Amino acid sequence: MAPLLLPLALSVLFATTALSAPAASGSRSVASSTADAAAPSETVPLASDDPNGILFLPDTNITPEAIRGPLGASILGPQNVPIDRENADLLAPPTTDSGNVMNAKWPFGLSHNRLQTGGWARQQNQDVMPIATSMAGVNMRLEAGAIRELHWHKTDEWAYMLSGSAQITAVNADGQNFIGNVRQGDLWYFPAGVPHSIQATNDTGDGTEFLLVFDDGAFSEDSTFLLTDWLAHVPKEVIAKNFQTSISAFDHIPAQQLYIFPSAPPSDNQAAPKSPQGTIPNSFTFPLSQMKATPLSGGTVKIVDSTIFTAATAISAAEVTVEPGAMRELHWHPTQDEWSFFISGQARVTLFASSGNARTFDYEAGDVGFVPASFGHFVENIGNTTLHFLEIFNSGRVQDISLSQWLALTPPDLVKAHLQISDETISKFNKTKPIVVGPR
């Protein structure tokens, strides 16, 4: 066996030397920027400088190909060109993508739509995006006056007004009631089990459209508790006994659920019936549209959580804008999953799932994204207009760890030992969170 071991040992030695040797020339060579850092580690090769930018955008008129640099080949078989144009980084992934990450994109345009007289509703949940285990979403439209009937859920409900205006009502377990109006950019929140309603007003003439988020990935909008559905399945004599009336008083109740139905628009100053128990102390609405955004080098952010929207104890959010060429910085959320919704613009997001697993997804208006807790990620504006999106979390507080801040607040020698970078480079790391960084 000994004569066989010597050639094997020499081959391992030569392979290790070739792997660790610095490039003779080119962008991967050790330049002056690392002059005061330790020598590069000999345990792994240096990271590649291969270009990995976006190859094309959805509005391109080219026929996409599964080619990036020297990798890939043309498509010879059938091709869904519009889908490929919307997913450049799935068709021709950046070379930094590796391993396996579950699909983290769902366009509401692919959801089955439930059409009703007066509006419609479509949803995203684990059935269509299995990675989203902790949250689900619904996109709903109500014509002016239309009502999403009185109902309740087993989960908390957080809502963002996409367009128009609406009036909401609720009654809690203490018999306190609430009525409030919301407009584009505003929020509402209902705790699990609290009965409520949503009715479109006629402020704009078009009614309303809104986004609903629930803190359960298995949530189904088709499995909510509806007033009409319940009473249709209770004997009328029991209903009459409960309300101490005659059976004939309920001759006209529906035989099945209404869900969404037309009605006359409510007045903006409509008051709730006076309750002897009073009104709900913590408002179920929040005027996010009136909140001043925090300006950043590459965009803006509004953060709304239970510290300012006290009723919203289980779901919080950040409303973010990113200018062309800028990006939501590299970061992660320690314990909260992130459910994202893209309102306008075009984005590119890479999820790092540890153990060498990373995958890049492209998003545009109407798309839902999902980032599991602790997954490293960024959100880059790859379009020519402002990117506007929501980050929604299954927690009463918004929290993240900024890569830049983490490294800036870690002893420099420790950072240099890992990344082989200079003190000059480290000095540019931000000790406060950039959140959104401008173009380079």
Short mmCIF file of C-alpha atoms in Angstrom, two decimals:
data_model
loop_
_atom_site.label_atom_id
_atom_site.label_comp_id
_atom_site.label_asym_id
_atom_site.label_seq_id
_atom_site.Cartn_x
_atom_site.Cartn_y
_atom_site.Cartn_z
CA MET A 1 0.00 0.00 0.00
CA ALA A 2 2.89 2.43 0.79
CA PRO A 3 4.02 2.89 -2.87
CA LEU A 4 0.45 3.90 -3.73
CA LEU A 5 0.25 6.54 -0.99
CA LEU A 6 3.17 8.67 -2.24
CA PRO A 7 1.60 9.59 -5.63
CA LEU A 8 -1.69 10.27 -3.86
CA ALA A 9 -0.04 12.60 -1.36
CA LEU A 10 1.80 14.47 -4.14
CA SER A 11 -1.43 14.92 -6.13
CA VAL A 12 -3.18 16.36 -3.06
CA LEU A 13 -0.25 18.74 -2.46
CA PHE A 14 -0.28 19.99 -6.07
CA ALA A 15 -4.07 20.40 -6.03
CA THR A 16 -3.93 22.43 -2.79
CA THR A 17 -1.14 24.64 -4.14
CA ALA A 18 -3.08 25.33 -7.34
CA LEU A 19 -6.26 26.11 -5.37
CA SER A 20 -4.62 28.58 -3.03
CA ALA A 21 -2.29 30.33 -5.43
CA PRO A 22 -3.31 33.98 -6.09
CA ALA A 23 -4.23 34.95 -9.66
CA ALA A 24 -1.28 36.17 -11.71
CA SER A 25 -3.26 39.13 -13.01
CA GLY A 26 -6.81 40.48 -13.27
CA SER A 27 -9.37 41.80 -10.84
CA ARG A 28 -8.95 38.97 -8.33
CA SER A 29 -5.32 39.76 -7.56
CA VAL A 30 -4.42 41.11 -4.11
CA ALA A 31 -4.10 44.85 -4.69
CA SER A 32 -3.12 47.81 -2.56
CA SER A 33 -6.57 47.90 -0.94
CA THR A 34 -5.50 44.91 1.16
CA ALA A 35 -1.93 46.05 1.78
CA ASP A 36 -2.38 46.39 5.51
CA ALA A 37 -4.47 43.24 5.91
CA ALA A 38 -3.24 39.75 6.65
CA ALA A 39 -2.28 37.50 3.73
CA PRO A 40 -5.25 35.81 2.06
CA SER A 41 -6.31 32.56 3.64
CA GLU A 42 -4.85 29.48 2.00
CA THR A 43 -7.81 27.31 2.97
CA VAL A 44 -10.24 28.43 0.26
CA PRO A 45 -10.03 30.23 -3.12
CA LEU A 46 -10.86 33.92 -3.46
CA ALA A 47 -14.39 34.96 -4.41
CA SER A 48 -15.02 35.51 -8.10
CA ASP A 49 -15.36 38.95 -9.66
CA ASP A 50 -17.50 37.60 -12.52
CA PRO A 51 -20.23 40.13 -13.44
CA ASN A 52 -23.65 39.08 -12.15
CA GLY A 53 -25.91 42.01 -12.98
CA ILE A 54 -29.48 41.73 -14.19
CA LEU A 55 -29.50 40.57 -17.82
CA PHE A 56 -32.86 41.98 -18.93
CA LEU A 57 -36.05 43.50 -17.55
CA PRO A 58 -39.69 42.46 -18.05
CA ASP A 59 -40.34 45.30 -20.49
CA THR A 60 -37.56 44.22 -22.83
CA ASN A 61 -38.41 43.20 -26.40
CA ILE A 62 -35.72 40.54 -26.64
CA THR A 63 -36.27 36.80 -26.53
CA PRO A 64 -34.61 35.71 -23.27
CA GLU A 65 -31.97 32.99 -23.37
CA ALA A 66 -30.69 30.70 -20.64
CA ILE A 67 -27.17 32.07 -21.03
CA ARG A 68 -24.91 33.95 -18.62
CA GLY A 69 -21.39 34.56 -19.90
CA PRO A 70 -19.87 31.24 -20.98
CA LEU A 71 -22.56 29.23 -19.15
CA GLY A 72 -25.83 27.87 -20.47
CA ALA A 73 -27.21 27.56 -23.99
CA SER A 74 -30.07 28.78 -26.17
CA ILE A 75 -33.61 27.46 -25.79
CA LEU A 76 -34.66 25.14 -28.61
CA GLY A 77 -38.02 23.93 -27.29
CA PRO A 78 -41.26 25.75 -26.41
CA GLN A 79 -40.80 28.92 -24.35
CA ASN A 80 -43.14 31.13 -22.33
CA VAL A 81 -41.39 34.37 -23.23
CA PRO A 82 -43.39 36.75 -20.97
CA ILE A 83 -42.72 34.56 -17.92
CA ASP A 84 -39.01 34.30 -18.73
CA ARG A 85 -38.78 38.08 -19.16
CA GLU A 86 -40.21 38.54 -15.67
CA ASN A 87 -37.73 36.09 -14.13
CA ALA A 88 -34.30 36.82 -15.59
CA ASP A 89 -32.49 35.53 -12.50
CA LEU A 90 -34.32 32.21 -12.58
CA LEU A 91 -33.71 31.65 -16.30
CA ALA A 92 -30.04 32.71 -16.14
CA PRO A 93 -29.08 32.84 -12.45
CA PRO A 94 -26.09 34.80 -11.17
CA THR A 95 -23.09 32.56 -10.57
CA THR A 96 -23.32 33.40 -6.86
CA ASP A 97 -26.56 31.39 -6.64
CA SER A 98 -25.95 27.90 -5.30
CA GLY A 99 -27.68 24.90 -3.79
CA ASN A 100 -31.39 24.98 -3.13
CA VAL A 101 -33.81 27.58 -1.75
CA MET A 102 -37.57 27.09 -1.97
CA ASN A 103 -39.53 29.36 -4.28
CA ALA A 104 -40.03 32.75 -2.61
CA LYS A 105 -42.13 34.56 -5.22
CA TRP A 106 -45.84 34.51 -5.97
CA PRO A 107 -47.63 36.96 -8.30
CA PHE A 108 -51.20 37.67 -7.24
CA GLY A 109 -51.92 37.54 -10.97
CA LEU A 110 -51.57 33.74 -10.76
CA SER A 111 -54.04 33.39 -7.88
CA HIS A 112 -57.56 32.15 -8.53
CA ASN A 113 -59.92 35.10 -8.22
CA ARG A 114 -63.23 34.85 -6.39
CA LEU A 115 -65.68 37.12 -8.24
CA GLN A 116 -68.74 38.46 -6.41
CA THR A 117 -71.39 41.07 -7.14
CA GLY A 118 -69.64 44.18 -5.88
CA GLY A 119 -66.02 43.02 -5.82
CA TRP A 120 -63.49 40.22 -5.83
CA ALA A 121 -60.78 38.56 -3.71
CA ARG A 122 -57.68 36.48 -4.41
CA GLN A 123 -55.19 35.00 -2.00
CA GLN A 124 -51.69 33.64 -1.44
CA ASN A 125 -50.98 31.02 1.18
CA GLN A 126 -48.89 27.89 1.71
CA ASP A 127 -50.84 26.07 -0.98
CA VAL A 128 -49.17 28.20 -3.66
CA MET A 129 -45.95 29.25 -1.86
CA PRO A 130 -44.96 26.56 0.66
CA ILE A 131 -42.00 28.52 2.03
CA ALA A 132 -44.43 31.08 3.54
CA THR A 133 -45.30 29.08 6.65
CA SER A 134 -46.10 31.96 9.01
CA MET A 135 -48.10 34.50 6.95
CA ALA A 136 -50.58 34.62 4.11
CA GLY A 137 -52.13 37.44 2.11
CA VAL A 138 -55.35 38.48 0.38
CA ASN A 139 -55.87 41.15 -2.29
CA MET A 140 -59.47 42.42 -2.20
CA ARG A 141 -61.52 44.91 -4.24
CA LEU A 142 -64.85 46.47 -3.24
CA GLU A 143 -66.94 48.74 -5.45
CA ALA A 144 -68.33 51.91 -3.82
CA GLY A 145 -70.81 50.86 -1.13
CA ALA A 146 -69.97 47.15 -1.36
CA ILE A 147 -69.56 45.29 1.93
CA ARG A 148 -67.19 42.54 3.00
CA GLU A 149 -69.74 41.03 5.29
CA LEU A 150 -69.60 40.90 9.09
CA HIS A 151 -67.13 38.15 9.98
CA TRP A 152 -64.17 37.10 12.14
CA HIS A 153 -60.99 35.03 11.85
CA LYS A 154 -58.90 32.66 13.94
CA THR A 155 -55.87 34.80 13.08
CA ASP A 156 -54.97 38.47 13.42
CA GLU A 157 -55.66 40.66 10.37
CA TRP A 158 -53.37 43.52 9.22
CA ALA A 159 -54.41 45.65 6.24
CA TYR A 160 -52.88 48.25 3.92
CA MET A 161 -55.08 50.45 1.72
CA LEU A 162 -53.85 50.30 -1.87
CA SER A 163 -56.46 52.63 -3.36
CA GLY A 164 -59.65 54.46 -2.47
CA SER A 165 -61.25 54.58 0.97
CA ALA A 166 -63.23 52.35 3.31
CA GLN A 167 -65.10 52.32 6.60
CA ILE A 168 -64.50 49.56 9.14
CA THR A 169 -66.42 48.49 12.23
CA ALA A 170 -65.66 46.13 15.11
CA VAL A 171 -66.90 45.00 18.55
CA ASN A 172 -64.61 43.35 21.11
CA ALA A 173 -65.27 40.76 23.82
CA ASP A 174 -65.93 43.52 26.39
CA GLY A 175 -68.79 44.91 24.31
CA GLN A 176 -66.83 48.00 23.28
CA ASN A 177 -67.29 49.08 19.67
CA PHE A 178 -65.29 50.89 16.99
CA ILE A 179 -65.87 52.64 13.69
CA GLY A 180 -63.19 54.28 11.56
CA ASN A 181 -62.33 55.47 8.06
CA VAL A 182 -59.15 54.63 6.16
CA ARG A 183 -57.72 56.00 2.92
CA GLN A 184 -54.94 55.09 0.50
CA GLY A 185 -51.75 54.31 2.41
CA ASP A 186 -53.50 53.82 5.77
CA LEU A 187 -53.71 50.68 7.92
CA TRP A 188 -56.15 48.74 10.02
CA TYR A 189 -55.74 45.82 12.39
CA PHE A 190 -58.14 43.33 13.96
CA PRO A 191 -57.06 40.84 16.65
CA ALA A 192 -58.04 37.21 16.19
CA GLY A 193 -61.68 36.51 16.98
CA VAL A 194 -62.84 40.14 16.92
CA PRO A 195 -65.89 40.48 14.62
CA HIS A 196 -65.62 43.24 12.04
CA SER A 197 -66.75 44.55 8.67
CA ILE A 198 -65.26 46.48 5.73
CA GLN A 199 -67.32 48.72 3.47
CA ALA A 200 -66.08 50.80 0.55
CA THR A 201 -66.98 54.48 0.72
CA ASN A 202 -67.68 56.70 -2.26
CA ASP A 203 -64.95 59.30 -1.69
CA THR A 204 -63.38 58.63 -5.09
CA GLY A 205 -66.29 56.96 -6.87
CA ASP A 206 -64.26 53.81 -7.47
CA GLY A 207 -64.59 52.17 -4.07
CA THR A 208 -61.45 50.57 -2.69
CA GLU A 209 -58.74 47.94 -3.07
CA PHE A 210 -56.60 46.73 -0.19
CA LEU A 211 -54.09 44.16 0.99
CA LEU A 212 -54.80 41.85 3.93
CA VAL A 213 -52.08 39.92 5.79
CA PHE A 214 -52.72 37.13 8.31
CA ASP A 215 -50.22 35.61 10.74
CA ASP A 216 -50.72 32.01 9.60
CA GLY A 217 -49.32 30.61 6.36
CA ALA A 218 -52.18 28.11 6.11
CA PHE A 219 -54.86 30.82 6.31
CA SER A 220 -57.65 30.60 3.72
CA GLU A 221 -59.98 33.50 2.96
CA ASP A 222 -62.59 30.88 2.07
CA SER A 223 -62.62 29.55 5.65
CA THR A 224 -63.57 32.67 7.62
CA PHE A 225 -66.48 32.83 10.05
CA LEU A 226 -69.32 34.72 8.32
CA LEU A 227 -72.51 36.04 9.93
CA THR A 228 -74.83 34.89 7.14
CA ASP A 229 -73.13 31.50 6.81
CA TRP A 230 -73.58 30.85 10.53
CA LEU A 231 -77.24 31.86 10.72
CA ALA A 232 -78.03 29.82 7.61
CA HIS A 233 -76.95 26.77 9.60
CA VAL A 234 -78.86 27.48 12.82
CA PRO A 235 -82.53 26.40 13.13
CA LYS A 236 -84.79 29.46 12.93
CA GLU A 237 -86.53 28.59 16.18
CA VAL A 238 -83.14 28.73 17.90
CA ILE A 239 -82.39 32.11 16.31
CA ALA A 240 -85.78 33.43 17.43
CA LYS A 241 -85.23 32.15 20.97
CA ASN A 242 -81.76 33.72 21.10
CA PHE A 243 -83.06 37.17 20.09
CA GLN A 244 -86.44 36.78 21.86
CA THR A 245 -88.43 37.45 18.70
CA SER A 246 -90.82 35.58 16.46
CA ILE A 247 -89.55 33.15 13.85
CA SER A 248 -91.12 35.29 11.14
CA ALA A 249 -88.74 38.13 12.01
CA PHE A 250 -86.05 36.11 10.23
CA ASP A 251 -88.00 35.15 7.12
CA HIS A 252 -85.59 36.99 4.85
CA ILE A 253 -82.17 35.94 6.10
CA PRO A 254 -79.96 34.49 3.32
CA ALA A 255 -79.79 30.72 2.88
CA GLN A 256 -76.06 30.92 2.25
CA GLN A 257 -73.14 33.28 2.81
CA LEU A 258 -73.02 36.70 1.16
CA TYR A 259 -69.23 37.24 1.52
CA ILE A 260 -69.12 40.40 -0.67
CA PHE A 261 -72.33 42.17 -1.69
CA PRO A 262 -73.44 45.60 -2.96
CA SER A 263 -75.01 48.27 -0.76
CA ALA A 264 -75.34 52.03 -0.43
CA PRO A 265 -72.09 53.81 0.51
CA PRO A 266 -71.87 54.88 4.17
CA SER A 267 -71.42 58.49 5.18
CA ASP A 268 -67.92 59.45 6.31
CA ASN A 269 -69.27 60.78 9.61
CA GLN A 270 -71.39 57.73 10.41
CA ALA A 271 -71.32 56.99 14.15
CA ALA A 272 -71.37 53.60 15.83
CA PRO A 273 -74.32 52.79 18.16
CA LYS A 274 -73.61 54.03 21.66
CA SER A 275 -72.34 51.17 23.80
CA PRO A 276 -72.85 51.13 27.59
CA GLN A 277 -69.40 49.54 27.73
CA GLY A 278 -67.83 52.42 25.79
CA THR A 279 -65.59 52.39 22.74
CA ILE A 280 -62.49 50.32 22.00
CA PRO A 281 -59.61 52.22 23.66
CA ASN A 282 -56.84 51.45 21.16
CA SER A 283 -57.75 52.47 17.62
CA PHE A 284 -57.94 49.71 15.02
CA THR A 285 -56.83 52.18 12.32
CA PHE A 286 -53.52 53.95 11.77
CA PRO A 287 -52.98 56.94 9.40
CA LEU A 288 -49.73 55.72 7.84
CA SER A 289 -50.35 57.97 4.83
CA GLN A 290 -49.87 60.99 7.11
CA MET A 291 -46.70 59.69 8.76
CA LYS A 292 -43.52 61.46 7.68
CA ALA A 293 -41.05 59.11 5.99
CA THR A 294 -37.44 58.97 7.19
CA PRO A 295 -35.17 60.12 4.33
CA LEU A 296 -32.20 57.86 3.54
CA SER A 297 -29.31 58.05 1.08
CA GLY A 298 -31.11 55.83 -1.42
CA GLY A 299 -34.79 56.16 -0.52
CA THR A 300 -37.14 56.40 2.46
CA VAL A 301 -38.67 54.25 5.18
CA LYS A 302 -41.69 54.34 7.47
CA ILE A 303 -41.73 51.86 10.35
CA VAL A 304 -45.03 51.09 12.06
CA ASP A 305 -45.18 48.62 14.93
CA SER A 306 -46.84 48.19 18.31
CA THR A 307 -44.91 51.13 19.79
CA ILE A 308 -47.03 53.55 17.74
CA PHE A 309 -49.89 51.36 16.44
CA THR A 310 -50.68 49.83 19.81
CA ALA A 311 -53.52 47.60 18.64
CA ALA A 312 -51.18 45.76 16.23
CA THR A 313 -49.55 43.40 18.70
CA ALA A 314 -48.69 40.48 16.38
CA ILE A 315 -47.89 42.09 13.00
CA SER A 316 -45.65 45.06 12.15
CA ALA A 317 -44.34 46.58 8.95
CA ALA A 318 -41.93 48.86 7.13
CA GLU A 319 -42.97 50.83 4.05
CA VAL A 320 -39.86 51.30 1.93
CA THR A 321 -38.96 53.26 -1.20
CA VAL A 322 -35.71 52.66 -3.11
CA GLU A 323 -34.51 54.97 -5.87
CA PRO A 324 -33.10 53.61 -9.18
CA GLY A 325 -29.68 52.08 -8.66
CA ALA A 326 -30.07 52.04 -4.85
CA MET A 327 -30.73 49.05 -2.59
CA ARG A 328 -32.19 47.97 0.71
CA GLU A 329 -28.97 47.05 2.44
CA LEU A 330 -27.67 43.54 3.18
CA HIS A 331 -29.42 42.49 6.38
CA TRP A 332 -31.48 39.83 8.11
CA HIS A 333 -34.29 39.64 10.65
CA PRO A 334 -33.26 37.70 13.79
CA THR A 335 -36.50 35.92 14.66
CA GLN A 336 -39.18 37.35 12.37
CA ASP A 337 -40.26 36.06 8.97
CA GLU A 338 -40.77 38.75 6.33
CA TRP A 339 -43.78 38.76 4.00
CA SER A 340 -43.17 41.29 1.23
CA PHE A 341 -45.53 43.00 -1.19
CA PHE A 342 -44.32 45.04 -4.15
CA ILE A 343 -46.47 48.07 -4.96
CA SER A 344 -44.48 49.58 -7.83
CA GLY A 345 -41.09 49.31 -9.53
CA GLN A 346 -38.80 46.37 -10.21
CA ALA A 347 -36.66 44.56 -7.64
CA ARG A 348 -34.04 41.88 -7.35
CA VAL A 349 -33.65 39.90 -4.11
CA THR A 350 -31.11 37.22 -3.25
CA LEU A 351 -31.87 34.95 -0.27
CA PHE A 352 -28.93 33.42 1.59
CA ALA A 353 -30.13 30.31 3.43
CA SER A 354 -26.78 29.25 4.99
CA SER A 355 -24.74 26.16 4.08
CA GLY A 356 -23.88 27.55 0.65
CA ASN A 357 -27.52 27.87 -0.41
CA ALA A 358 -28.57 31.09 -2.18
CA ARG A 359 -31.14 31.99 -4.81
CA THR A 360 -32.14 35.20 -6.60
CA PHE A 361 -35.70 36.26 -7.44
CA ASP A 362 -37.07 39.19 -9.46
CA TYR A 363 -40.19 41.09 -8.41
CA GLU A 364 -42.52 43.71 -9.81
CA ALA A 365 -45.85 45.34 -8.89
CA GLY A 366 -48.39 42.84 -7.53
CA ASP A 367 -45.81 40.22 -6.49
CA VAL A 368 -45.53 38.64 -3.05
CA GLY A 369 -42.15 37.67 -1.58
CA PHE A 370 -41.15 35.78 1.55
CA VAL A 371 -37.93 35.74 3.57
CA PRO A 372 -37.66 33.23 6.46
CA ALA A 373 -36.20 34.49 9.72
CA SER A 374 -32.38 34.86 9.73
CA PHE A 375 -32.03 34.50 5.94
CA GLY A 376 -29.56 37.13 4.73
CA HIS A 377 -30.93 39.25 1.87
CA PHE A 378 -31.00 42.57 0.06
CA VAL A 379 -33.57 44.33 -2.16
CA GLU A 380 -32.05 46.08 -5.19
CA ASN A 381 -33.92 48.48 -7.46
CA ILE A 382 -33.12 47.23 -10.97
CA GLY A 383 -35.61 49.46 -12.78
CA ASN A 384 -35.76 53.09 -13.87
CA THR A 385 -38.50 54.22 -11.47
CA THR A 386 -38.86 54.34 -7.69
CA LEU A 387 -39.30 50.93 -6.07
CA HIS A 388 -42.09 50.90 -3.46
CA PHE A 389 -42.71 47.87 -1.30
CA LEU A 390 -43.87 46.64 2.11
CA GLU A 391 -41.93 44.49 4.56
CA ILE A 392 -44.43 42.82 6.91
CA PHE A 393 -43.39 40.79 9.97
CA ASN A 394 -45.06 38.23 12.24
CA SER A 395 -44.11 40.24 15.32
CA GLY A 396 -45.24 43.37 17.09
CA ARG A 397 -41.82 44.93 16.52
CA VAL A 398 -39.69 45.54 13.41
CA GLN A 399 -36.13 44.32 13.94
CA ASP A 400 -33.18 43.68 11.64
CA ILE A 401 -29.42 43.20 11.76
CA SER A 402 -27.46 45.41 9.36
CA LEU A 403 -24.37 43.76 7.87
CA SER A 404 -22.63 47.14 7.61
CA GLN A 405 -23.37 48.07 11.22
CA TRP A 406 -22.39 44.64 12.52
CA LEU A 407 -18.98 44.75 10.88
CA ALA A 408 -18.41 48.41 11.79
CA LEU A 409 -18.98 47.60 15.47
CA THR A 410 -16.79 44.46 15.47
CA PRO A 411 -13.03 44.73 16.25
CA PRO A 412 -11.32 45.63 12.91
CA ASP A 413 -8.61 42.97 13.19
CA LEU A 414 -11.29 40.32 13.53
CA VAL A 415 -13.07 41.60 10.41
CA LYS A 416 -9.77 41.77 8.46
CA ALA A 417 -8.91 38.22 9.45
CA HIS A 418 -12.16 37.07 7.82
CA LEU A 419 -12.38 39.26 4.72
CA GLN A 420 -8.78 40.36 4.00
CA ILE A 421 -9.83 44.01 3.62
CA SER A 422 -8.06 47.24 4.53
CA ASP A 423 -8.62 49.65 7.39
CA GLU A 424 -9.68 52.19 4.76
CA THR A 425 -12.45 49.89 3.58
CA ILE A 426 -13.58 49.17 7.14
CA SER A 427 -13.70 52.90 7.87
CA LYS A 428 -16.48 53.20 5.28
CA PHE A 429 -18.73 50.74 7.12
CA ASN A 430 -21.61 52.54 8.82
CA LYS A 431 -22.00 52.36 12.60
CA THR A 432 -25.65 53.29 12.21
CA LYS A 433 -28.00 51.34 9.94
CA PRO A 434 -28.05 52.72 6.41
CA ILE A 435 -31.32 50.81 5.72
CA VAL A 436 -31.38 52.00 2.08
CA VAL A 437 -28.04 52.84 0.42
CA GLY A 438 -27.71 54.99 -2.69
CA PRO A 439 -26.01 54.04 -5.97
CA ARG A 440 -22.24 53.53 -5.78
#
